Amino acid sequence: MTQRRLCLLSLPLLALCLLLSSCGRGEPVRHLASDVSLVIQGQSTRADVEMALGPPDESRIGTDGREEWIYREVHRSLLRKTPYVGGHLGDQEEEVVVVTFEGDRVRTCVYRVDGEDRTETESP
């Protein structure tokens, strides 16, 4: 009976270990809303931006000839993630950060959220 009790007690521990072992796999998580505060206009360099935000999702030359790095992060509600019908259900919002460089320094850094509520802020 003691061996059976030990076996029953170890099952939840084993399940917890299996559950935790699956954590941490997959893509690294970005938090653009907080990480963008590490970018300081006029002071941060390209290396600083890459350290804070990672490599850009897109890089382009803007209309004024300056290089822009674009970062995007899409957040979908649980209903939106539903297979087959998710595109018609739930909410989705996209965080976008556009960093413009003048030489090696950050000229502007704009953060916005596209979705139901739209906000736009510039870092100081």
PDB file of C-alpha atoms in Angstrom:
ATOM      1  CA  MET A   1       0.000   0.000   0.000  1.00  0.00           C
ATOM      2  CA  THR A   2       2.864   2.394   0.703  1.00  0.00           C
ATOM      3  CA  GLN A   3       4.281   1.763  -2.757  1.00  0.00           C
ATOM      4  CA  ARG A   4       0.880   2.453  -4.335  1.00  0.00           C
ATOM      5  CA  ARG A   5       0.505   5.691  -2.366  1.00  0.00           C
ATOM      6  CA  LEU A   6       3.977   6.770  -3.477  1.00  0.00           C
ATOM      7  CA  CYS A   7       3.041   6.006  -7.082  1.00  0.00           C
ATOM      8  CA  LEU A   8      -0.187   8.039  -6.810  1.00  0.00           C
ATOM      9  CA  LEU A   9       1.665  10.965  -5.282  1.00  0.00           C
ATOM     10  CA  SER A  10       4.303  10.936  -7.997  1.00  0.00           C
ATOM     11  CA  LEU A  11       1.787  11.137 -10.887  1.00  0.00           C
ATOM     12  CA  PRO A  12       0.896  14.828 -10.330  1.00  0.00           C
ATOM     13  CA  LEU A  13       4.596  15.632  -9.947  1.00  0.00           C
ATOM     14  CA  LEU A  14       5.366  13.857 -13.210  1.00  0.00           C
ATOM     15  CA  ALA A  15       2.529  15.698 -14.976  1.00  0.00           C
ATOM     16  CA  LEU A  16       3.819  19.028 -13.667  1.00  0.00           C
ATOM     17  CA  CYS A  17       7.340  18.247 -14.875  1.00  0.00           C
ATOM     18  CA  LEU A  18       6.058  17.364 -18.346  1.00  0.00           C
ATOM     19  CA  LEU A  19       4.009  20.545 -18.488  1.00  0.00           C
ATOM     20  CA  LEU A  20       6.919  22.729 -17.427  1.00  0.00           C
ATOM     21  CA  SER A  21       9.315  21.032 -19.823  1.00  0.00           C
ATOM     22  CA  SER A  22       7.213  22.262 -22.747  1.00  0.00           C
ATOM     23  CA  CYS A  23       7.501  25.873 -21.572  1.00  0.00           C
ATOM     24  CA  GLY A  24      10.182  28.025 -23.119  1.00  0.00           C
ATOM     25  CA  ARG A  25      10.093  26.409 -26.525  1.00  0.00           C
ATOM     26  CA  GLY A  26       9.221  28.286 -29.651  1.00  0.00           C
ATOM     27  CA  GLU A  27       9.890  31.868 -30.607  1.00  0.00           C
ATOM     28  CA  PRO A  28      11.219  34.377 -28.101  1.00  0.00           C
ATOM     29  CA  VAL A  29       8.564  36.788 -26.854  1.00  0.00           C
ATOM     30  CA  ARG A  30       8.942  40.493 -27.567  1.00  0.00           C
ATOM     31  CA  HIS A  31       7.290  43.206 -25.547  1.00  0.00           C
ATOM     32  CA  LEU A  32       7.399  46.179 -27.889  1.00  0.00           C
ATOM     33  CA  ALA A  33       5.373  48.450 -25.601  1.00  0.00           C
ATOM     34  CA  SER A  34       7.986  48.281 -22.851  1.00  0.00           C
ATOM     35  CA  ASP A  35      11.124  47.630 -24.919  1.00  0.00           C
ATOM     36  CA  VAL A  36      10.590  50.766 -27.028  1.00  0.00           C
ATOM     37  CA  SER A  37      11.163  52.872 -23.899  1.00  0.00           C
ATOM     38  CA  LEU A  38      14.833  51.806 -24.038  1.00  0.00           C
ATOM     39  CA  VAL A  39      15.265  53.660 -27.357  1.00  0.00           C
ATOM     40  CA  ILE A  40      16.228  57.318 -26.839  1.00  0.00           C
ATOM     41  CA  GLN A  41      15.948  59.764 -29.734  1.00  0.00           C
ATOM     42  CA  GLY A  42      19.251  61.449 -30.541  1.00  0.00           C
ATOM     43  CA  GLN A  43      21.244  59.153 -28.246  1.00  0.00           C
ATOM     44  CA  SER A  44      20.587  55.503 -29.100  1.00  0.00           C
ATOM     45  CA  THR A  45      22.623  53.917 -31.885  1.00  0.00           C
ATOM     46  CA  ARG A  46      21.690  51.137 -34.309  1.00  0.00           C
ATOM     47  CA  ALA A  47      23.431  48.648 -32.013  1.00  0.00           C
ATOM     48  CA  ASP A  48      21.404  49.932 -29.037  1.00  0.00           C
ATOM     49  CA  VAL A  49      18.143  49.526 -30.953  1.00  0.00           C
ATOM     50  CA  GLU A  50      19.043  46.024 -32.065  1.00  0.00           C
ATOM     51  CA  MET A  51      19.959  45.088 -28.504  1.00  0.00           C
ATOM     52  CA  ALA A  52      16.660  46.451 -27.132  1.00  0.00           C
ATOM     53  CA  LEU A  53      14.260  45.324 -29.876  1.00  0.00           C
ATOM     54  CA  GLY A  54      16.173  42.667 -31.804  1.00  0.00           C
ATOM     55  CA  PRO A  55      16.594  42.615 -35.566  1.00  0.00           C
ATOM     56  CA  PRO A  56      13.890  44.561 -37.423  1.00  0.00           C
ATOM     57  CA  ASP A  57      11.015  42.767 -39.115  1.00  0.00           C
ATOM     58  CA  GLU A  58      11.414  45.145 -42.055  1.00  0.00           C
ATOM     59  CA  SER A  59      13.988  47.725 -43.130  1.00  0.00           C
ATOM     60  CA  ARG A  60      13.361  50.405 -45.751  1.00  0.00           C
ATOM     61  CA  ILE A  61      14.427  53.835 -46.934  1.00  0.00           C
ATOM     62  CA  GLY A  62      11.802  56.463 -46.080  1.00  0.00           C
ATOM     63  CA  THR A  63      10.557  59.266 -48.312  1.00  0.00           C
ATOM     64  CA  ASP A  64      13.168  61.612 -46.831  1.00  0.00           C
ATOM     65  CA  GLY A  65      16.016  59.185 -47.657  1.00  0.00           C
ATOM     66  CA  ARG A  66      16.560  58.058 -44.062  1.00  0.00           C
ATOM     67  CA  GLU A  67      16.646  54.393 -43.100  1.00  0.00           C
ATOM     68  CA  GLU A  68      13.656  53.093 -41.150  1.00  0.00           C
ATOM     69  CA  TRP A  69      13.450  49.916 -39.111  1.00  0.00           C
ATOM     70  CA  ILE A  70       9.947  48.526 -38.574  1.00  0.00           C
ATOM     71  CA  TYR A  71       8.972  46.150 -35.784  1.00  0.00           C
ATOM     72  CA  ARG A  72       5.560  44.433 -35.665  1.00  0.00           C
ATOM     73  CA  GLU A  73       3.838  42.301 -33.088  1.00  0.00           C
ATOM     74  CA  VAL A  74       0.328  40.895 -33.613  1.00  0.00           C
ATOM     75  CA  HIS A  75      -1.909  39.990 -30.691  1.00  0.00           C
ATOM     76  CA  ARG A  76      -4.956  37.784 -31.339  1.00  0.00           C
ATOM     77  CA  SER A  77      -7.712  36.909 -28.909  1.00  0.00           C
ATOM     78  CA  LEU A  78      -8.438  33.264 -28.180  1.00  0.00           C
ATOM     79  CA  LEU A  79     -11.471  33.333 -30.492  1.00  0.00           C
ATOM     80  CA  ARG A  80      -9.352  34.816 -33.299  1.00  0.00           C
ATOM     81  CA  LYS A  81      -6.967  31.848 -33.012  1.00  0.00           C
ATOM     82  CA  THR A  82      -9.797  29.345 -33.620  1.00  0.00           C
ATOM     83  CA  PRO A  83      -9.070  27.255 -36.726  1.00  0.00           C
ATOM     84  CA  TYR A  84     -11.183  27.875 -39.849  1.00  0.00           C
ATOM     85  CA  VAL A  85     -13.552  30.483 -38.333  1.00  0.00           C
ATOM     86  CA  GLY A  86     -11.101  32.585 -36.311  1.00  0.00           C
ATOM     87  CA  GLY A  87     -10.765  35.191 -39.047  1.00  0.00           C
ATOM     88  CA  HIS A  88     -14.395  36.161 -38.435  1.00  0.00           C
ATOM     89  CA  LEU A  89     -14.365  36.059 -34.639  1.00  0.00           C
ATOM     90  CA  GLY A  90     -12.562  37.812 -31.838  1.00  0.00           C
ATOM     91  CA  ASP A  91     -10.195  40.755 -31.841  1.00  0.00           C
ATOM     92  CA  GLN A  92      -6.763  41.394 -33.267  1.00  0.00           C
ATOM     93  CA  GLU A  93      -4.414  44.286 -32.692  1.00  0.00           C
ATOM     94  CA  GLU A  94      -0.974  45.017 -34.049  1.00  0.00           C
ATOM     95  CA  GLU A  95       1.779  46.924 -32.283  1.00  0.00           C
ATOM     96  CA  VAL A  96       4.117  48.754 -34.658  1.00  0.00           C
ATOM     97  CA  VAL A  97       7.380  50.555 -33.889  1.00  0.00           C
ATOM     98  CA  VAL A  98       9.082  52.646 -36.580  1.00  0.00           C
ATOM     99  CA  VAL A  99      12.637  53.758 -35.802  1.00  0.00           C
ATOM    100  CA  THR A 100      14.191  56.322 -38.162  1.00  0.00           C
ATOM    101  CA  PHE A 101      17.963  56.783 -38.245  1.00  0.00           C
ATOM    102  CA  GLU A 102      20.032  59.834 -39.076  1.00  0.00           C
ATOM    103  CA  GLY A 103      23.498  58.423 -39.615  1.00  0.00           C
ATOM    104  CA  ASP A 104      24.034  55.909 -36.809  1.00  0.00           C
ATOM    105  CA  ARG A 105      21.724  57.657 -34.289  1.00  0.00           C
ATOM    106  CA  VAL A 106      17.990  57.378 -33.754  1.00  0.00           C
ATOM    107  CA  ARG A 107      16.205  60.415 -35.160  1.00  0.00           C
ATOM    108  CA  THR A 108      12.624  59.371 -34.326  1.00  0.00           C
ATOM    109  CA  CYS A 109      10.955  56.416 -32.666  1.00  0.00           C
ATOM    110  CA  VAL A 110       7.189  56.053 -33.087  1.00  0.00           C
ATOM    111  CA  TYR A 111       5.041  53.430 -31.355  1.00  0.00           C
ATOM    112  CA  ARG A 112       1.440  52.777 -32.370  1.00  0.00           C
ATOM    113  CA  VAL A 113      -1.265  50.188 -31.891  1.00  0.00           C
ATOM    114  CA  ASP A 114      -3.575  49.355 -34.784  1.00  0.00           C
ATOM    115  CA  GLY A 115      -6.823  47.614 -33.942  1.00  0.00           C
ATOM    116  CA  GLU A 116     -10.041  48.612 -32.206  1.00  0.00           C
ATOM    117  CA  ASP A 117      -8.313  51.361 -30.242  1.00  0.00           C
ATOM    118  CA  ARG A 118      -5.611  53.287 -32.022  1.00  0.00           C
ATOM    119  CA  THR A 119      -2.960  55.136 -30.050  1.00  0.00           C
ATOM    120  CA  GLU A 120       0.298  56.707 -31.159  1.00  0.00           C
ATOM    121  CA  THR A 121       3.138  57.916 -28.970  1.00  0.00           C
ATOM    122  CA  GLU A 122       6.683  59.083 -29.546  1.00  0.00           C
ATOM    123  CA  SER A 123       9.475  58.223 -27.150  1.00  0.00           C
ATOM    124  CA  PRO A 124      11.184  61.236 -25.530  1.00  0.00           C
TER     125      PRO A 124
END
